[in-house]
């Protein structure tokens, strides 16, 4: 019965409209590509983590690689594993995790919003935000994630502040504030749209 209903519904849709609607599946390779990018980040995370652990246990090759990762161009390397070095490596790992979270939101949220329903209702591992995700909610969450990533980069810059000139520090701070203001503007616009829809529904 349900199949017959779907066939009837499909038949009522003009051919060109149905073709355009099917074109949404062209986005599938894009999301699969992001999954591959996620794999690259997982590999990068474990390489950095293994090098950090190796440095703690005195592996000189791992120590050299760790110092190269965190030493800013123009700054002198300490030549040993210090608290600041460990902090910078950990911040780098957190940065990778946050970018990975951003990828997950884009992959799952984008697929659910623009391609096809996942029908995860009732699944114990369904993300809490997925139940009410739409294009506006996705934009706000992405903007919030970008602010978190920008905050980590800014913190890493301030830890190595002596290796940067004043213009670079000011520029990175201004860019971070621009991200923050953009996220607030997106959230405010989304709130206005939500209120408008709510009042329109009330008057129907």
mmCIF file of C-alpha atoms in Angstrom:
data_model
loop_
_atom_site.group_PDB
_atom_site.id
_atom_site.type_symbol
_atom_site.label_atom_id
_atom_site.label_comp_id
_atom_site.label_asym_id
_atom_site.label_seq_id
_atom_site.Cartn_x
_atom_site.Cartn_y
_atom_site.Cartn_z
ATOM 1 C CA UNK A 1 0.000 0.000 0.000
ATOM 2 C CA UNK A 2 2.777 2.409 0.963
ATOM 3 C CA UNK A 3 4.695 1.566 -2.233
ATOM 4 C CA UNK A 4 1.593 2.287 -4.343
ATOM 5 C CA UNK A 5 1.183 5.613 -2.586
ATOM 6 C CA UNK A 6 4.833 6.508 -3.269
ATOM 7 C CA UNK A 7 4.432 5.598 -6.948
ATOM 8 C CA UNK A 8 1.337 7.792 -7.241
ATOM 9 C CA UNK A 9 3.133 10.675 -5.496
ATOM 10 C CA UNK A 10 6.137 10.298 -7.800
ATOM 11 C CA UNK A 11 3.886 10.240 -10.858
ATOM 12 C CA UNK A 12 2.345 13.560 -9.900
ATOM 13 C CA UNK A 13 5.738 15.275 -9.803
ATOM 14 C CA UNK A 14 6.782 16.824 -13.151
ATOM 15 C CA UNK A 15 9.747 15.013 -14.729
ATOM 16 C CA UNK A 16 12.068 18.031 -14.612
ATOM 17 C CA UNK A 17 11.214 18.700 -10.968
ATOM 18 C CA UNK A 18 11.800 15.057 -10.061
ATOM 19 C CA UNK A 19 15.141 15.120 -11.912
ATOM 20 C CA UNK A 20 16.234 18.249 -10.044
ATOM 21 C CA UNK A 21 15.136 16.671 -6.780
ATOM 22 C CA UNK A 22 17.261 13.594 -7.526
ATOM 23 C CA UNK A 23 20.257 15.854 -8.168
ATOM 24 C CA UNK A 24 20.634 16.200 -4.401
ATOM 25 C CA UNK A 25 22.434 12.823 -4.480
ATOM 26 C CA UNK A 26 25.316 14.535 -6.263
ATOM 27 C CA UNK A 27 26.304 15.781 -2.814
ATOM 28 C CA UNK A 28 26.901 12.221 -1.611
ATOM 29 C CA UNK A 29 30.480 12.023 -3.018
ATOM 30 C CA UNK A 30 31.232 15.298 -1.226
ATOM 31 C CA UNK A 31 30.219 13.880 2.143
ATOM 32 C CA UNK A 32 32.128 10.661 1.434
ATOM 33 C CA UNK A 33 35.152 12.834 0.649
ATOM 34 C CA UNK A 34 34.781 14.506 4.038
ATOM 35 C CA UNK A 35 34.764 11.046 5.630
ATOM 36 C CA UNK A 36 38.160 10.430 3.981
ATOM 37 C CA UNK A 37 39.341 13.800 5.321
ATOM 38 C CA UNK A 38 38.209 12.615 8.753
ATOM 39 C CA UNK A 39 40.440 9.532 8.325
ATOM 40 C CA UNK A 40 43.395 11.817 7.549
ATOM 41 C CA UNK A 41 42.774 13.777 10.758
ATOM 42 C CA UNK A 42 42.566 10.550 12.779
ATOM 43 C CA UNK A 43 45.927 9.454 11.351
ATOM 44 C CA UNK A 44 47.450 12.887 12.042
ATOM 45 C CA UNK A 45 46.136 12.822 15.617
ATOM 46 C CA UNK A 46 47.737 9.453 16.359
ATOM 47 C CA UNK A 47 51.064 10.447 14.775
ATOM 48 C CA UNK A 48 51.280 13.499 17.051
ATOM 49 C CA UNK A 49 50.133 11.542 20.101
ATOM 50 C CA UNK A 50 52.632 8.714 19.512
ATOM 51 C CA UNK A 51 55.448 11.254 19.071
ATOM 52 C CA UNK A 52 54.458 13.014 22.303
ATOM 53 C CA UNK A 53 54.448 9.734 24.240
ATOM 54 C CA UNK A 54 57.748 8.747 22.625
ATOM 55 C CA UNK A 55 59.244 12.093 23.661
ATOM 56 C CA UNK A 56 58.228 11.494 27.275
ATOM 57 C CA UNK A 57 60.064 8.158 27.233
ATOM 58 C CA UNK A 58 63.213 9.689 25.744
ATOM 59 C CA UNK A 59 62.881 8.794 22.063
ATOM 60 C CA UNK A 60 65.078 11.419 20.377
ATOM 61 C CA UNK A 61 63.486 11.051 16.955
ATOM 62 C CA UNK A 62 60.014 11.559 18.436
ATOM 63 C CA UNK A 63 61.293 14.500 20.505
ATOM 64 C CA UNK A 64 62.794 16.149 17.421
ATOM 65 C CA UNK A 65 59.558 15.777 15.498
ATOM 66 C CA UNK A 66 57.504 17.116 18.419
ATOM 67 C CA UNK A 67 59.730 20.175 18.767
ATOM 68 C CA UNK A 68 59.523 20.846 15.032
ATOM 69 C CA UNK A 69 55.721 20.780 15.225
ATOM 70 C CA UNK A 70 55.417 23.352 18.001
ATOM 71 C CA UNK A 71 58.407 25.624 17.356
ATOM 72 C CA UNK A 72 57.377 28.798 15.560
ATOM 73 C CA UNK A 73 59.549 30.045 12.719
ATOM 74 C CA UNK A 74 61.959 32.594 14.127
ATOM 75 C CA UNK A 75 61.786 31.231 17.682
ATOM 76 C CA UNK A 76 64.501 29.195 19.342
ATOM 77 C CA UNK A 77 63.778 25.588 20.204
ATOM 78 C CA UNK A 78 64.304 24.588 23.841
ATOM 79 C CA UNK A 79 65.787 21.260 22.729
ATOM 80 C CA UNK A 80 63.846 19.399 25.413
ATOM 81 C CA UNK A 81 60.309 18.529 26.400
ATOM 82 C CA UNK A 82 58.989 21.387 28.522
ATOM 83 C CA UNK A 83 55.597 22.148 30.021
ATOM 84 C CA UNK A 84 54.990 24.732 27.288
ATOM 85 C CA UNK A 85 55.881 22.208 24.588
ATOM 86 C CA UNK A 86 53.480 19.635 26.042
ATOM 87 C CA UNK A 87 50.756 22.295 26.292
ATOM 88 C CA UNK A 88 51.222 23.278 22.632
ATOM 89 C CA UNK A 89 51.076 19.644 21.493
ATOM 90 C CA UNK A 90 47.931 19.010 23.552
ATOM 91 C CA UNK A 91 46.330 22.168 22.151
ATOM 92 C CA UNK A 92 47.161 20.863 18.691
ATOM 93 C CA UNK A 93 45.458 17.564 19.524
ATOM 94 C CA UNK A 94 42.396 19.400 20.849
ATOM 95 C CA UNK A 95 42.394 21.442 17.649
ATOM 96 C CA UNK A 96 42.313 18.231 15.583
ATOM 97 C CA UNK A 97 39.440 16.872 17.707
ATOM 98 C CA UNK A 98 37.402 20.061 17.300
ATOM 99 C CA UNK A 99 37.932 20.090 13.535
ATOM 100 C CA UNK A 100 36.910 16.420 13.522
ATOM 101 C CA UNK A 101 33.725 17.340 15.434
ATOM 102 C CA UNK A 102 33.100 20.055 12.849
ATOM 103 C CA UNK A 103 33.447 17.484 10.070
ATOM 104 C CA UNK A 104 30.967 15.160 11.790
ATOM 105 C CA UNK A 105 28.418 17.966 12.083
ATOM 106 C CA UNK A 106 28.815 18.843 8.411
ATOM 107 C CA UNK A 107 28.706 15.214 7.236
ATOM 108 C CA UNK A 108 25.762 13.996 9.324
ATOM 109 C CA UNK A 109 23.845 17.267 9.569
ATOM 110 C CA UNK A 110 24.372 18.131 5.915
ATOM 111 C CA UNK A 111 23.342 14.680 4.705
ATOM 112 C CA UNK A 112 20.248 14.703 6.937
ATOM 113 C CA UNK A 113 19.278 18.225 5.841
ATOM 114 C CA UNK A 114 20.105 18.275 2.144
ATOM 115 C CA UNK A 115 20.250 14.653 0.905
ATOM 116 C CA UNK A 116 18.112 12.083 2.748
ATOM 117 C CA UNK A 117 16.687 11.228 6.145
ATOM 118 C CA UNK A 118 18.760 8.833 8.245
ATOM 119 C CA UNK A 119 15.775 7.596 10.290
ATOM 120 C CA UNK A 120 17.781 7.439 13.515
ATOM 121 C CA UNK A 121 14.819 8.222 15.777
ATOM 122 C CA UNK A 122 14.970 5.991 18.832
ATOM 123 C CA UNK A 123 18.570 4.929 18.220
ATOM 124 C CA UNK A 124 20.554 5.135 21.499
ATOM 125 C CA UNK A 125 23.515 6.806 19.761
ATOM 126 C CA UNK A 126 21.515 9.431 17.886
ATOM 127 C CA UNK A 127 23.202 12.843 18.373
ATOM 128 C CA UNK A 128 21.038 15.119 20.519
ATOM 129 C CA UNK A 129 21.317 17.996 18.041
ATOM 130 C CA UNK A 130 20.312 15.872 15.037
ATOM 131 C CA UNK A 131 16.678 15.602 16.158
ATOM 132 C CA UNK A 132 16.081 19.308 15.495
ATOM 133 C CA UNK A 133 18.733 20.038 12.896
ATOM 134 C CA UNK A 134 18.011 22.285 9.932
ATOM 135 C CA UNK A 135 20.060 24.653 7.781
ATOM 136 C CA UNK A 136 19.858 27.480 10.344
ATOM 137 C CA UNK A 137 20.760 25.300 13.343
ATOM 138 C CA UNK A 138 23.625 23.782 11.361
ATOM 139 C CA UNK A 139 25.019 27.241 10.536
ATOM 140 C CA UNK A 140 24.946 28.299 14.194
ATOM 141 C CA UNK A 141 26.669 25.099 15.334
ATOM 142 C CA UNK A 142 29.326 25.418 12.638
ATOM 143 C CA UNK A 143 29.960 29.040 13.580
ATOM 144 C CA UNK A 144 30.318 28.030 17.246
ATOM 145 C CA UNK A 145 32.771 25.261 16.324
ATOM 146 C CA UNK A 146 34.830 27.675 14.226
ATOM 147 C CA UNK A 147 35.048 30.042 17.202
ATOM 148 C CA UNK A 148 36.382 27.189 19.352
ATOM 149 C CA UNK A 149 39.007 26.324 16.735
ATOM 150 C CA UNK A 150 39.973 29.975 16.363
ATOM 151 C CA UNK A 151 40.290 30.282 20.164
ATOM 152 C CA UNK A 152 42.798 27.426 20.271
ATOM 153 C CA UNK A 153 44.879 28.948 17.471
ATOM 154 C CA UNK A 154 44.815 32.314 19.229
ATOM 155 C CA UNK A 155 45.890 30.726 22.514
ATOM 156 C CA UNK A 156 48.782 28.960 20.755
ATOM 157 C CA UNK A 157 49.825 32.301 19.273
ATOM 158 C CA UNK A 158 49.761 34.034 22.667
ATOM 159 C CA UNK A 159 51.833 31.251 24.226
ATOM 160 C CA UNK A 160 54.480 31.957 21.575
ATOM 161 C CA UNK A 161 53.824 35.705 21.627
ATOM 162 C CA UNK A 162 57.532 36.563 21.672
ATOM 163 C CA UNK A 163 57.953 34.939 18.232
ATOM 164 C CA UNK A 164 55.293 37.165 16.613
ATOM 165 C CA UNK A 165 55.250 40.868 15.878
ATOM 166 C CA UNK A 166 52.573 43.163 17.240
ATOM 167 C CA UNK A 167 50.709 43.413 13.917
ATOM 168 C CA UNK A 168 50.297 39.620 13.722
ATOM 169 C CA UNK A 169 48.954 39.417 17.277
ATOM 170 C CA UNK A 170 46.487 42.247 16.643
ATOM 171 C CA UNK A 171 45.399 40.764 13.294
ATOM 172 C CA UNK A 172 44.704 37.319 14.776
ATOM 173 C CA UNK A 173 42.755 38.888 17.648
ATOM 174 C CA UNK A 174 40.652 40.967 15.239
ATOM 175 C CA UNK A 175 39.960 37.906 13.062
ATOM 176 C CA UNK A 176 38.849 35.953 16.136
ATOM 177 C CA UNK A 177 36.529 38.792 17.168
ATOM 178 C CA UNK A 178 35.138 38.848 13.606
ATOM 179 C CA UNK A 179 34.324 35.127 13.908
ATOM 180 C CA UNK A 180 32.643 35.804 17.252
ATOM 181 C CA UNK A 181 30.545 38.685 15.917
ATOM 182 C CA UNK A 182 29.589 36.640 12.850
ATOM 183 C CA UNK A 183 28.378 33.764 15.055
ATOM 184 C CA UNK A 184 26.332 36.193 17.181
ATOM 185 C CA UNK A 185 24.819 37.724 14.049
ATOM 186 C CA UNK A 186 23.913 34.290 12.632
ATOM 187 C CA UNK A 187 22.365 33.224 15.954
ATOM 188 C CA UNK A 188 20.411 36.497 16.192
ATOM 189 C CA UNK A 189 19.094 36.169 12.622
ATOM 190 C CA UNK A 190 18.093 32.565 13.325
ATOM 191 C CA UNK A 191 16.225 33.708 16.445
ATOM 192 C CA UNK A 192 14.346 36.362 14.455
ATOM 193 C CA UNK A 193 13.392 33.817 11.782
ATOM 194 C CA UNK A 194 12.227 31.327 14.422
ATOM 195 C CA UNK A 195 10.055 33.973 16.130
ATOM 196 C CA UNK A 196 8.573 35.024 12.783
ATOM 197 C CA UNK A 197 7.641 31.438 11.930
ATOM 198 C CA UNK A 198 6.205 30.903 15.433
ATOM 199 C CA UNK A 199 3.987 34.020 15.222
ATOM 200 C CA UNK A 200 2.893 33.090 11.705
ATOM 201 C CA UNK A 201 1.824 29.643 12.940
ATOM 202 C CA UNK A 202 -0.113 31.249 15.798
ATOM 203 C CA UNK A 203 -2.133 33.408 13.399
ATOM 204 C CA UNK A 204 -3.090 30.513 11.142
#
